[in-house]
Amino acid sequence: MEGSNVYQPLNHHNDEIRLLEILQDFDGETVRCNLVVTSLINPAAYVALSYTWVDPLGVGAPPAYEDVVLNGELFAAGRNLVDALRYLRSQGTRWIWADALSINQSDLEERGQQVLRMGQVYEKAKQVVVWLGPATNDSDTALQFIETLAGQKRVSEDTAAQWLNDTLYRTHTNEWKAIANLLKRRWWTRAWVVQETVRAKEVNFVCGQHAISGAQVEDGMGLIAPYFGFISESLQIYEQFSLPDGPSDAINGTRVISQDIRHGVKRGILYCLLHTRGTTATDDRDCIYGKLGLPSEESSNSQIFPNYRKSAKEVFTDFTTLHMQTTQKLDVMCQPFDRPIEKSLPSWVPNWKAQDGMQPLQPSMAGAKLADYDFHASGSLSAVMHFPDNDTLVVRGFIVDRIESIGYTSEDRGQPAQLEHQSNDLSAIYPGQRGVFDALWRSLVADQNRTDGTKACDNFGVKFAALCIEKDKELDSDPFPLAEILETSLGITNTGVKDWYIRSRNLRLGGKSLRQWVHDAFSSMTTHEEAILQENSNHAFERSFHSVNRKRRLVTTDHGYIGVAPAGAQLKDLVCVLKGLGTPAILRQKGADYELIGECYIHSLMHGEAIDMLDRKEFQLQDFTIR
């Protein structure tokens, strides 16, 4: 209940917040607290609580509530929060900040004001306690294994990969099952946890009565983060269970942003949103509001005031519009979130609540180390835009080409037939056999090494050819592989290079099949390139391939360009360069208007080449009305 003795108004000009004072002299089960107003300017030493409001185990349980005594009045609080308060009371903690009780949730204006301060609340706390929920039969095992992982990382990162590999083969089955169960808890994917932990002075993780330090969690999870997909796939094969997909992006993003903060690096808000998109929120608006407390090099965050009277569509649209106007760039609209999920949004507004999106093509968004390596398809031109209404964006640019053929995505199911639409001559754009082959493999990794954020090296082309040739040899020896037939019949998808190659090798490029291009390139390798084949590791190339090709497909154009485009791209879609957009965009004409399909990589159009052609009057500027 909300009463005059519970919530007194806060003076936001004085940075006031409310702290919970847990009364320690009560031995019963009921949690008794007082709410005390204080200022963030000089607060008492307090603990900030990071937790989930409901269902901490992530099993879909209905919300459970329990009465606490707050300023002498009964007040219904979430059971998980009450369990956390009991734990903190048992540890002798006196002053606590917990959003569900410290903020008057029925006052929408206060909610907005306090959300703006939450980054500071967690930054100024003497400690942040992450409450994962009650203990289960294997939660202690999971936390102990995280401590073991952290210890291994600190002993030797060089041997970590082999050590992890050894644990996957029935030597640590119970530990990996416990980790899988722990990662199913909802805390790992909450939108708010990023700013709650990355700015904290000290973090402790608690599950039941077992506590470990945030440093141990960061080191332990940091050890497995680069190998998350491999570990999960291996466990599925050998143990018939896998790690949940959801937490991996959130854990990776939180770890990267934490490291940036420690090194004084400020990223743009887009970078923070992209690298924490694995997180979710009960309220869709918090997919934006929950990240505003993260340090950013841009001023657009400070211009956003959380307004819970607006719909999620309005919040998403307002943020996208403000970012474009502030930066004078259009990059925000091409951020790779799954667009078909939310039909109510204009095509130029990313669906910020979507989790399972593509990875960004722009190197700086993907973590590139080379600042001068970003794509600049529109050169140095600033965006020209206006907004006739909330659903419409008008931008200036020009049409470069049309999609003439499309390949398969790694997620396509079933055995593909030979493509009906096949590309014509490519030699005008990419002279010679080596030119076409280079354009092919560089497109498949967006010309990047995604393991270290640098430009792709020539070794990648050798690795790609070798993997494809190896797959052809496997098929020659076993033309009807049982495992692949079963996978196809069951609708199982595989995103590896070889599996993509099986589905794509009949695609014709410039009059030859992709298979023939690969074999010709392989047969003409130099002595130096042949020496590269003796290196055992294909990790960097395969990781880069997977990152770029998830939910994208190989395309060729009418004029003979090769590239990759979103999975939703279709024949005759337009390849456009828009002022103020770093990558080319795929647009689909809808009468007099256009629909944005997403960004694309088109080899030889990523660094301003089309602007040079525009200057030679080969293209004509026009306005695009995008809805």
PDB file of C-alpha atoms in Angstrom, residues 208-478:
ATOM      1  CA  GLY A 208      21.357 -18.783  -0.952  1.00  0.00           C
ATOM      2  CA  GLN A 209      24.074 -18.450   1.684  1.00  0.00           C
ATOM      3  CA  HIS A 210      27.020 -18.844  -0.701  1.00  0.00           C
ATOM      4  CA  ALA A 211      28.841 -15.638  -1.696  1.00  0.00           C
ATOM      5  CA  ILE A 212      31.716 -15.054  -4.122  1.00  0.00           C
ATOM      6  CA  SER A 213      33.330 -11.835  -5.287  1.00  0.00           C
ATOM      7  CA  GLY A 214      32.459 -10.018  -8.481  1.00  0.00           C
ATOM      8  CA  ALA A 215      36.110 -10.283  -9.522  1.00  0.00           C
ATOM      9  CA  GLN A 216      35.868 -14.081  -9.381  1.00  0.00           C
ATOM     10  CA  VAL A 217      32.684 -14.052 -11.455  1.00  0.00           C
ATOM     11  CA  GLU A 218      34.252 -11.704 -14.007  1.00  0.00           C
ATOM     12  CA  ASP A 219      37.393 -13.842 -14.301  1.00  0.00           C
ATOM     13  CA  GLY A 220      35.520 -17.153 -14.299  1.00  0.00           C
ATOM     14  CA  MET A 221      32.898 -16.144 -16.827  1.00  0.00           C
ATOM     15  CA  GLY A 222      35.544 -14.198 -18.759  1.00  0.00           C
ATOM     16  CA  LEU A 223      37.484 -17.418 -19.206  1.00  0.00           C
ATOM     17  CA  ILE A 224      34.604 -19.199 -20.912  1.00  0.00           C
ATOM     18  CA  ALA A 225      33.158 -16.171 -22.740  1.00  0.00           C
ATOM     19  CA  PRO A 226      35.326 -16.463 -25.915  1.00  0.00           C
ATOM     20  CA  TYR A 227      34.506 -20.184 -26.162  1.00  0.00           C
ATOM     21  CA  PHE A 228      30.846 -20.008 -25.104  1.00  0.00           C
ATOM     22  CA  GLY A 229      29.436 -21.352 -28.372  1.00  0.00           C
ATOM     23  CA  PHE A 230      32.031 -24.120 -28.648  1.00  0.00           C
ATOM     24  CA  ILE A 231      31.472 -25.196 -25.033  1.00  0.00           C
ATOM     25  CA  SER A 232      27.707 -25.260 -25.482  1.00  0.00           C
ATOM     26  CA  GLU A 233      27.894 -27.262 -28.721  1.00  0.00           C
ATOM     27  CA  SER A 234      30.368 -29.738 -27.208  1.00  0.00           C
ATOM     28  CA  LEU A 235      28.197 -30.296 -24.145  1.00  0.00           C
ATOM     29  CA  GLN A 236      25.200 -30.874 -26.405  1.00  0.00           C
ATOM     30  CA  ILE A 237      27.092 -33.509 -28.379  1.00  0.00           C
ATOM     31  CA  TYR A 238      28.741 -35.341 -25.477  1.00  0.00           C
ATOM     32  CA  GLU A 239      26.383 -34.740 -22.559  1.00  0.00           C
ATOM     33  CA  GLN A 240      22.996 -33.964 -24.199  1.00  0.00           C
ATOM     34  CA  PHE A 241      22.613 -30.569 -22.542  1.00  0.00           C
ATOM     35  CA  SER A 242      23.877 -27.112 -23.414  1.00  0.00           C
ATOM     36  CA  LEU A 243      24.434 -23.693 -21.923  1.00  0.00           C
ATOM     37  CA  PRO A 244      21.486 -21.304 -22.343  1.00  0.00           C
ATOM     38  CA  ASP A 245      21.958 -18.882 -25.240  1.00  0.00           C
ATOM     39  CA  GLY A 246      20.561 -15.756 -23.591  1.00  0.00           C
ATOM     40  CA  PRO A 247      23.241 -14.876 -21.035  1.00  0.00           C
ATOM     41  CA  SER A 248      26.289 -15.125 -23.317  1.00  0.00           C
ATOM     42  CA  ASP A 249      25.815 -11.761 -25.068  1.00  0.00           C
ATOM     43  CA  ALA A 250      24.924 -10.041 -21.800  1.00  0.00           C
ATOM     44  CA  ILE A 251      27.935 -11.503 -19.968  1.00  0.00           C
ATOM     45  CA  ASN A 252      30.297 -10.650 -22.827  1.00  0.00           C
ATOM     46  CA  GLY A 253      28.948  -7.128 -23.159  1.00  0.00           C
ATOM     47  CA  THR A 254      29.102  -6.430 -19.439  1.00  0.00           C
ATOM     48  CA  ARG A 255      32.675  -7.721 -19.311  1.00  0.00           C
ATOM     49  CA  VAL A 256      33.763  -5.551 -22.270  1.00  0.00           C
ATOM     50  CA  ILE A 257      32.122  -2.394 -20.893  1.00  0.00           C
ATOM     51  CA  SER A 258      33.607  -3.039 -17.424  1.00  0.00           C
ATOM     52  CA  GLN A 259      37.078  -3.246 -18.940  1.00  0.00           C
ATOM     53  CA  ASP A 260      36.487  -0.028 -20.899  1.00  0.00           C
ATOM     54  CA  ILE A 261      35.415   1.812 -17.745  1.00  0.00           C
ATOM     55  CA  ARG A 262      38.481   0.635 -15.836  1.00  0.00           C
ATOM     56  CA  HIS A 263      40.687   1.920 -18.651  1.00  0.00           C
ATOM     57  CA  GLY A 264      38.833   5.231 -18.894  1.00  0.00           C
ATOM     58  CA  VAL A 265      37.416   4.419 -22.333  1.00  0.00           C
ATOM     59  CA  LYS A 266      34.020   5.906 -23.144  1.00  0.00           C
ATOM     60  CA  ARG A 267      32.031   4.229 -25.894  1.00  0.00           C
ATOM     61  CA  GLY A 268      29.026   5.568 -27.744  1.00  0.00           C
ATOM     62  CA  ILE A 269      25.560   4.651 -26.491  1.00  0.00           C
ATOM     63  CA  LEU A 270      25.035   2.524 -29.625  1.00  0.00           C
ATOM     64  CA  TYR A 271      28.051   0.414 -28.734  1.00  0.00           C
ATOM     65  CA  CYS A 272      26.697  -0.111 -25.207  1.00  0.00           C
ATOM     66  CA  LEU A 273      23.233  -1.035 -26.489  1.00  0.00           C
ATOM     67  CA  LEU A 274      24.608  -3.471 -29.048  1.00  0.00           C
ATOM     68  CA  HIS A 275      26.947  -5.204 -26.643  1.00  0.00           C
ATOM     69  CA  THR A 276      24.255  -5.667 -23.999  1.00  0.00           C
ATOM     70  CA  ARG A 277      21.346  -6.583 -26.235  1.00  0.00           C
ATOM     71  CA  GLY A 278      21.176 -10.067 -24.734  1.00  0.00           C
ATOM     72  CA  THR A 279      19.468  -8.457 -21.753  1.00  0.00           C
ATOM     73  CA  THR A 280      15.714  -8.224 -21.273  1.00  0.00           C
ATOM     74  CA  ALA A 281      13.307  -6.063 -19.307  1.00  0.00           C
ATOM     75  CA  THR A 282       9.825  -6.615 -17.956  1.00  0.00           C
ATOM     76  CA  ASP A 283       9.021  -3.144 -19.271  1.00  0.00           C
ATOM     77  CA  ASP A 284      10.182  -2.789 -22.900  1.00  0.00           C
ATOM     78  CA  ARG A 285      10.964   0.892 -22.350  1.00  0.00           C
ATOM     79  CA  ASP A 286      13.721  -0.109 -19.961  1.00  0.00           C
ATOM     80  CA  CYS A 287      15.678  -1.626 -22.860  1.00  0.00           C
ATOM     81  CA  ILE A 288      16.657   2.028 -23.417  1.00  0.00           C
ATOM     82  CA  TYR A 289      16.157   3.576 -19.980  1.00  0.00           C
ATOM     83  CA  GLY A 290      18.100   0.795 -18.260  1.00  0.00           C
ATOM     84  CA  LYS A 291      21.276   1.701 -20.192  1.00  0.00           C
ATOM     85  CA  LEU A 292      21.242   5.494 -19.781  1.00  0.00           C
ATOM     86  CA  GLY A 293      23.498   5.319 -16.723  1.00  0.00           C
ATOM     87  CA  LEU A 294      26.376   3.846 -18.705  1.00  0.00           C
ATOM     88  CA  PRO A 295      29.282   6.200 -19.441  1.00  0.00           C
ATOM     89  CA  SER A 296      29.028   7.496 -23.002  1.00  0.00           C
ATOM     90  CA  GLU A 297      31.036   9.773 -25.259  1.00  0.00           C
ATOM     91  CA  GLU A 298      27.806  11.204 -26.674  1.00  0.00           C
ATOM     92  CA  SER A 299      25.465  13.829 -25.301  1.00  0.00           C
ATOM     93  CA  SER A 300      22.270  12.214 -26.579  1.00  0.00           C
ATOM     94  CA  ASN A 301      21.845  10.138 -23.389  1.00  0.00           C
ATOM     95  CA  SER A 302      21.703  13.264 -21.239  1.00  0.00           C
ATOM     96  CA  GLN A 303      18.881  14.618 -23.406  1.00  0.00           C
ATOM     97  CA  ILE A 304      16.688  11.593 -22.781  1.00  0.00           C
ATOM     98  CA  PHE A 305      14.357  11.870 -19.812  1.00  0.00           C
ATOM     99  CA  PRO A 306      12.661   8.593 -18.820  1.00  0.00           C
ATOM    100  CA  ASN A 307       8.964   9.118 -19.359  1.00  0.00           C
ATOM    101  CA  TYR A 308       6.827   6.133 -18.409  1.00  0.00           C
ATOM    102  CA  ARG A 309       3.732   7.770 -19.858  1.00  0.00           C
ATOM    103  CA  LYS A 310       5.120   7.067 -23.347  1.00  0.00           C
ATOM    104  CA  SER A 311       4.683   3.742 -25.146  1.00  0.00           C
ATOM    105  CA  ALA A 312       7.663   1.546 -26.037  1.00  0.00           C
ATOM    106  CA  LYS A 313       7.193   2.506 -29.694  1.00  0.00           C
ATOM    107  CA  GLU A 314       7.433   6.192 -28.794  1.00  0.00           C
ATOM    108  CA  VAL A 315      10.517   5.627 -26.618  1.00  0.00           C
ATOM    109  CA  PHE A 316      12.291   3.611 -29.345  1.00  0.00           C
ATOM    110  CA  THR A 317      11.381   6.141 -32.036  1.00  0.00           C
ATOM    111  CA  ASP A 318      12.328   9.164 -29.919  1.00  0.00           C
ATOM    112  CA  PHE A 319      15.721   7.672 -29.083  1.00  0.00           C
ATOM    113  CA  THR A 320      16.465   6.824 -32.728  1.00  0.00           C
ATOM    114  CA  THR A 321      15.414  10.287 -33.899  1.00  0.00           C
ATOM    115  CA  LEU A 322      17.391  12.086 -31.190  1.00  0.00           C
ATOM    116  CA  HIS A 323      20.525  10.066 -31.919  1.00  0.00           C
ATOM    117  CA  MET A 324      20.348  10.916 -35.628  1.00  0.00           C
ATOM    118  CA  GLN A 325      19.824  14.606 -34.910  1.00  0.00           C
ATOM    119  CA  THR A 326      22.603  14.738 -32.312  1.00  0.00           C
ATOM    120  CA  THR A 327      25.259  12.897 -34.332  1.00  0.00           C
ATOM    121  CA  GLN A 328      24.120  13.958 -37.831  1.00  0.00           C
ATOM    122  CA  LYS A 329      24.605  10.321 -38.805  1.00  0.00           C
ATOM    123  CA  LEU A 330      22.151   7.585 -39.770  1.00  0.00           C
ATOM    124  CA  ASP A 331      24.076   4.611 -38.345  1.00  0.00           C
ATOM    125  CA  VAL A 332      21.566   4.096 -35.542  1.00  0.00           C
ATOM    126  CA  MET A 333      18.807   3.057 -37.932  1.00  0.00           C
ATOM    127  CA  CYS A 334      20.859   0.197 -39.368  1.00  0.00           C
ATOM    128  CA  GLN A 335      21.722  -1.438 -36.075  1.00  0.00           C
ATOM    129  CA  PRO A 336      21.094  -5.137 -36.627  1.00  0.00           C
ATOM    130  CA  PHE A 337      18.090  -5.938 -34.495  1.00  0.00           C
ATOM    131  CA  ASP A 338      15.493  -8.342 -35.873  1.00  0.00           C
ATOM    132  CA  ARG A 339      13.042  -6.043 -37.594  1.00  0.00           C
ATOM    133  CA  PRO A 340      10.175  -8.456 -38.344  1.00  0.00           C
ATOM    134  CA  ILE A 341       9.541  -9.026 -34.614  1.00  0.00           C
ATOM    135  CA  GLU A 342       7.784  -5.699 -34.112  1.00  0.00           C
ATOM    136  CA  LYS A 343       5.595  -4.725 -37.059  1.00  0.00           C
ATOM    137  CA  SER A 344       4.266  -1.607 -35.338  1.00  0.00           C
ATOM    138  CA  LEU A 345       7.653   0.117 -35.589  1.00  0.00           C
ATOM    139  CA  PRO A 346       8.733   2.051 -38.682  1.00  0.00           C
ATOM    140  CA  SER A 347      11.392   0.113 -40.595  1.00  0.00           C
ATOM    141  CA  TRP A 348      14.023   2.777 -39.731  1.00  0.00           C
ATOM    142  CA  VAL A 349      13.545   2.310 -35.950  1.00  0.00           C
ATOM    143  CA  PRO A 350      15.465  -0.653 -34.478  1.00  0.00           C
ATOM    144  CA  ASN A 351      13.543  -2.973 -32.218  1.00  0.00           C
ATOM    145  CA  TRP A 352      15.629  -2.421 -29.077  1.00  0.00           C
ATOM    146  CA  LYS A 353      13.961  -5.273 -27.208  1.00  0.00           C
ATOM    147  CA  ALA A 354      15.034  -7.890 -29.772  1.00  0.00           C
ATOM    148  CA  GLN A 355      17.717 -10.278 -28.537  1.00  0.00           C
ATOM    149  CA  ASP A 356      18.547 -12.614 -31.381  1.00  0.00           C
ATOM    150  CA  GLY A 357      19.847 -10.128 -33.921  1.00  0.00           C
ATOM    151  CA  MET A 358      22.803 -10.062 -36.262  1.00  0.00           C
ATOM    152  CA  GLN A 359      26.193  -8.751 -35.273  1.00  0.00           C
ATOM    153  CA  PRO A 360      26.964  -5.219 -36.514  1.00  0.00           C
ATOM    154  CA  LEU A 361      29.058  -4.874 -39.668  1.00  0.00           C
ATOM    155  CA  GLN A 362      30.703  -1.574 -38.697  1.00  0.00           C
ATOM    156  CA  PRO A 363      34.142  -2.461 -37.234  1.00  0.00           C
ATOM    157  CA  SER A 364      33.980   0.047 -34.363  1.00  0.00           C
ATOM    158  CA  MET A 365      30.605  -1.364 -33.305  1.00  0.00           C
ATOM    159  CA  ALA A 366      32.061  -4.874 -33.394  1.00  0.00           C
ATOM    160  CA  GLY A 367      35.102  -3.821 -31.323  1.00  0.00           C
ATOM    161  CA  ALA A 368      37.716  -2.990 -33.961  1.00  0.00           C
ATOM    162  CA  LYS A 369      41.102  -1.815 -32.691  1.00  0.00           C
ATOM    163  CA  LEU A 370      41.859   0.287 -35.756  1.00  0.00           C
ATOM    164  CA  ALA A 371      40.006   3.592 -35.436  1.00  0.00           C
ATOM    165  CA  ASP A 372      40.675   4.455 -39.079  1.00  0.00           C
ATOM    166  CA  TYR A 373      39.280   1.159 -40.349  1.00  0.00           C
ATOM    167  CA  ASP A 374      35.559   1.994 -40.015  1.00  0.00           C
ATOM    168  CA  PHE A 375      33.477   1.811 -43.151  1.00  0.00           C
ATOM    169  CA  HIS A 376      32.679   5.145 -44.824  1.00  0.00           C
ATOM    170  CA  ALA A 377      30.480   4.210 -47.759  1.00  0.00           C
ATOM    171  CA  SER A 378      29.125   7.781 -47.936  1.00  0.00           C
ATOM    172  CA  GLY A 379      32.553   9.363 -47.487  1.00  0.00           C
ATOM    173  CA  SER A 380      32.536  12.372 -45.187  1.00  0.00           C
ATOM    174  CA  LEU A 381      29.020  13.508 -46.123  1.00  0.00           C
ATOM    175  CA  SER A 382      26.718  14.439 -43.247  1.00  0.00           C
ATOM    176  CA  ALA A 383      23.191  13.138 -43.131  1.00  0.00           C
ATOM    177  CA  VAL A 384      20.403  15.124 -44.779  1.00  0.00           C
ATOM    178  CA  MET A 385      17.146  14.154 -43.086  1.00  0.00           C
ATOM    179  CA  HIS A 386      13.802  15.346 -41.871  1.00  0.00           C
ATOM    180  CA  PHE A 387      10.818  13.779 -40.127  1.00  0.00           C
ATOM    181  CA  PRO A 388       7.416  14.656 -41.636  1.00  0.00           C
ATOM    182  CA  ASP A 389       5.724  12.657 -38.858  1.00  0.00           C
ATOM    183  CA  ASN A 390       6.654  10.174 -36.135  1.00  0.00           C
ATOM    184  CA  ASP A 391       6.619   7.209 -38.515  1.00  0.00           C
ATOM    185  CA  THR A 392       8.388   8.764 -41.493  1.00  0.00           C
ATOM    186  CA  LEU A 393      12.034   9.539 -42.220  1.00  0.00           C
ATOM    187  CA  VAL A 394      13.179  11.309 -45.379  1.00  0.00           C
ATOM    188  CA  VAL A 395      16.896  10.971 -46.200  1.00  0.00           C
ATOM    189  CA  ARG A 396      19.103  11.851 -49.162  1.00  0.00           C
ATOM    190  CA  GLY A 397      21.276   9.434 -51.102  1.00  0.00           C
ATOM    191  CA  PHE A 398      21.457   7.473 -54.332  1.00  0.00           C
ATOM    192  CA  ILE A 399      20.819   4.018 -55.782  1.00  0.00           C
ATOM    193  CA  VAL A 400      23.989   2.116 -56.653  1.00  0.00           C
ATOM    194  CA  ASP A 401      22.654  -1.246 -57.762  1.00  0.00           C
ATOM    195  CA  ARG A 402      20.018  -3.967 -57.383  1.00  0.00           C
ATOM    196  CA  ILE A 403      20.340  -7.449 -55.877  1.00  0.00           C
ATOM    197  CA  GLU A 404      20.538  -9.940 -58.734  1.00  0.00           C
ATOM    198  CA  SER A 405      21.082 -13.226 -56.848  1.00  0.00           C
ATOM    199  CA  ILE A 406      20.944 -14.395 -53.273  1.00  0.00           C
ATOM    200  CA  GLY A 407      22.536 -17.279 -51.410  1.00  0.00           C
ATOM    201  CA  TYR A 408      21.469 -19.233 -48.353  1.00  0.00           C
ATOM    202  CA  THR A 409      21.738 -18.200 -44.745  1.00  0.00           C
ATOM    203  CA  SER A 410      23.388 -20.475 -42.219  1.00  0.00           C
ATOM    204  CA  GLU A 411      19.979 -20.847 -40.574  1.00  0.00           C
ATOM    205  CA  ASP A 412      18.133 -22.044 -43.700  1.00  0.00           C
ATOM    206  CA  ARG A 413      16.584 -25.456 -43.189  1.00  0.00           C
ATOM    207  CA  GLY A 414      16.291 -28.324 -45.600  1.00  0.00           C
ATOM    208  CA  GLN A 415      18.472 -29.373 -48.508  1.00  0.00           C
ATOM    209  CA  PRO A 416      18.703 -26.410 -50.926  1.00  0.00           C
ATOM    210  CA  ALA A 417      18.105 -26.728 -54.621  1.00  0.00           C
ATOM    211  CA  GLN A 418      20.292 -25.007 -57.186  1.00  0.00           C
ATOM    212  CA  LEU A 419      19.504 -21.290 -57.267  1.00  0.00           C
ATOM    213  CA  GLU A 420      17.257 -20.140 -60.063  1.00  0.00           C
ATOM    214  CA  HIS A 421      18.788 -16.635 -60.212  1.00  0.00           C
ATOM    215  CA  GLN A 422      22.496 -16.734 -60.829  1.00  0.00           C
ATOM    216  CA  SER A 423      25.034 -13.984 -61.202  1.00  0.00           C
ATOM    217  CA  ASN A 424      26.449 -12.769 -64.487  1.00  0.00           C
ATOM    218  CA  ASP A 425      29.909 -11.433 -65.322  1.00  0.00           C
ATOM    219  CA  LEU A 426      31.885 -10.111 -62.312  1.00  0.00           C
ATOM    220  CA  SER A 427      35.149  -9.298 -64.080  1.00  0.00           C
ATOM    221  CA  ALA A 428      34.304  -5.633 -64.627  1.00  0.00           C
ATOM    222  CA  ILE A 429      34.323  -5.049 -60.871  1.00  0.00           C
ATOM    223  CA  TYR A 430      36.865  -7.659 -59.722  1.00  0.00           C
ATOM    224  CA  PRO A 431      39.477  -8.334 -62.433  1.00  0.00           C
ATOM    225  CA  GLY A 432      40.842 -11.836 -62.718  1.00  0.00           C
ATOM    226  CA  GLN A 433      40.218 -15.068 -60.877  1.00  0.00           C
ATOM    227  CA  ARG A 434      41.982 -13.900 -57.724  1.00  0.00           C
ATOM    228  CA  GLY A 435      39.997 -10.660 -57.693  1.00  0.00           C
ATOM    229  CA  VAL A 436      36.651 -12.473 -57.663  1.00  0.00           C
ATOM    230  CA  PHE A 437      37.773 -15.026 -55.081  1.00  0.00           C
ATOM    231  CA  ASP A 438      39.137 -12.290 -52.791  1.00  0.00           C
ATOM    232  CA  ALA A 439      35.852 -10.387 -53.062  1.00  0.00           C
ATOM    233  CA  LEU A 440      33.995 -13.588 -52.164  1.00  0.00           C
ATOM    234  CA  TRP A 441      35.830 -14.548 -48.996  1.00  0.00           C
ATOM    235  CA  ARG A 442      36.347 -10.965 -47.813  1.00  0.00           C
ATOM    236  CA  SER A 443      32.592 -10.404 -48.124  1.00  0.00           C
ATOM    237  CA  LEU A 444      31.909 -13.480 -45.995  1.00  0.00           C
ATOM    238  CA  VAL A 445      33.885 -11.949 -43.096  1.00  0.00           C
ATOM    239  CA  ALA A 446      33.115  -8.296 -43.941  1.00  0.00           C
ATOM    240  CA  ASP A 447      36.883  -7.961 -44.467  1.00  0.00           C
ATOM    241  CA  GLN A 448      37.473  -8.244 -40.700  1.00  0.00           C
ATOM    242  CA  ASN A 449      39.210 -10.476 -38.197  1.00  0.00           C
ATOM    243  CA  ARG A 450      36.519 -10.489 -35.516  1.00  0.00           C
ATOM    244  CA  THR A 451      38.759 -12.083 -32.893  1.00  0.00           C
ATOM    245  CA  ASP A 452      40.989  -9.023 -32.557  1.00  0.00           C
ATOM    246  CA  GLY A 453      39.039  -6.298 -34.365  1.00  0.00           C
ATOM    247  CA  THR A 454      41.476  -5.783 -37.239  1.00  0.00           C
ATOM    248  CA  LYS A 455      41.311  -5.981 -41.041  1.00  0.00           C
ATOM    249  CA  ALA A 456      41.157  -9.535 -42.403  1.00  0.00           C
ATOM    250  CA  CYS A 457      44.554 -10.916 -43.431  1.00  0.00           C
ATOM    251  CA  ASP A 458      45.212 -12.855 -46.650  1.00  0.00           C
ATOM    252  CA  ASN A 459      45.486 -16.059 -44.600  1.00  0.00           C
ATOM    253  CA  PHE A 460      41.699 -16.057 -44.269  1.00  0.00           C
ATOM    254  CA  GLY A 461      41.289 -16.722 -48.003  1.00  0.00           C
ATOM    255  CA  VAL A 462      43.593 -19.720 -47.739  1.00  0.00           C
ATOM    256  CA  LYS A 463      41.719 -21.047 -44.720  1.00  0.00           C
ATOM    257  CA  PHE A 464      38.350 -20.615 -46.453  1.00  0.00           C
ATOM    258  CA  ALA A 465      39.463 -22.492 -49.574  1.00  0.00           C
ATOM    259  CA  ALA A 466      41.008 -25.295 -47.505  1.00  0.00           C
ATOM    260  CA  LEU A 467      37.867 -25.797 -45.409  1.00  0.00           C
ATOM    261  CA  CYS A 468      35.699 -25.987 -48.531  1.00  0.00           C
ATOM    262  CA  ILE A 469      38.052 -28.421 -50.275  1.00  0.00           C
ATOM    263  CA  GLU A 470      38.141 -30.539 -47.124  1.00  0.00           C
ATOM    264  CA  LYS A 471      34.330 -30.692 -47.138  1.00  0.00           C
ATOM    265  CA  ASP A 472      34.270 -31.740 -50.798  1.00  0.00           C
ATOM    266  CA  LYS A 473      36.682 -34.587 -50.009  1.00  0.00           C
ATOM    267  CA  GLU A 474      34.472 -35.696 -47.128  1.00  0.00           C
ATOM    268  CA  LEU A 475      31.452 -35.771 -49.438  1.00  0.00           C
ATOM    269  CA  ASP A 476      33.390 -37.632 -52.134  1.00  0.00           C
ATOM    270  CA  SER A 477      34.202 -40.392 -49.636  1.00  0.00           C
ATOM    271  CA  ASP A 478      30.674 -40.388 -48.137  1.00  0.00           C
TER     272      ASP A 478
END
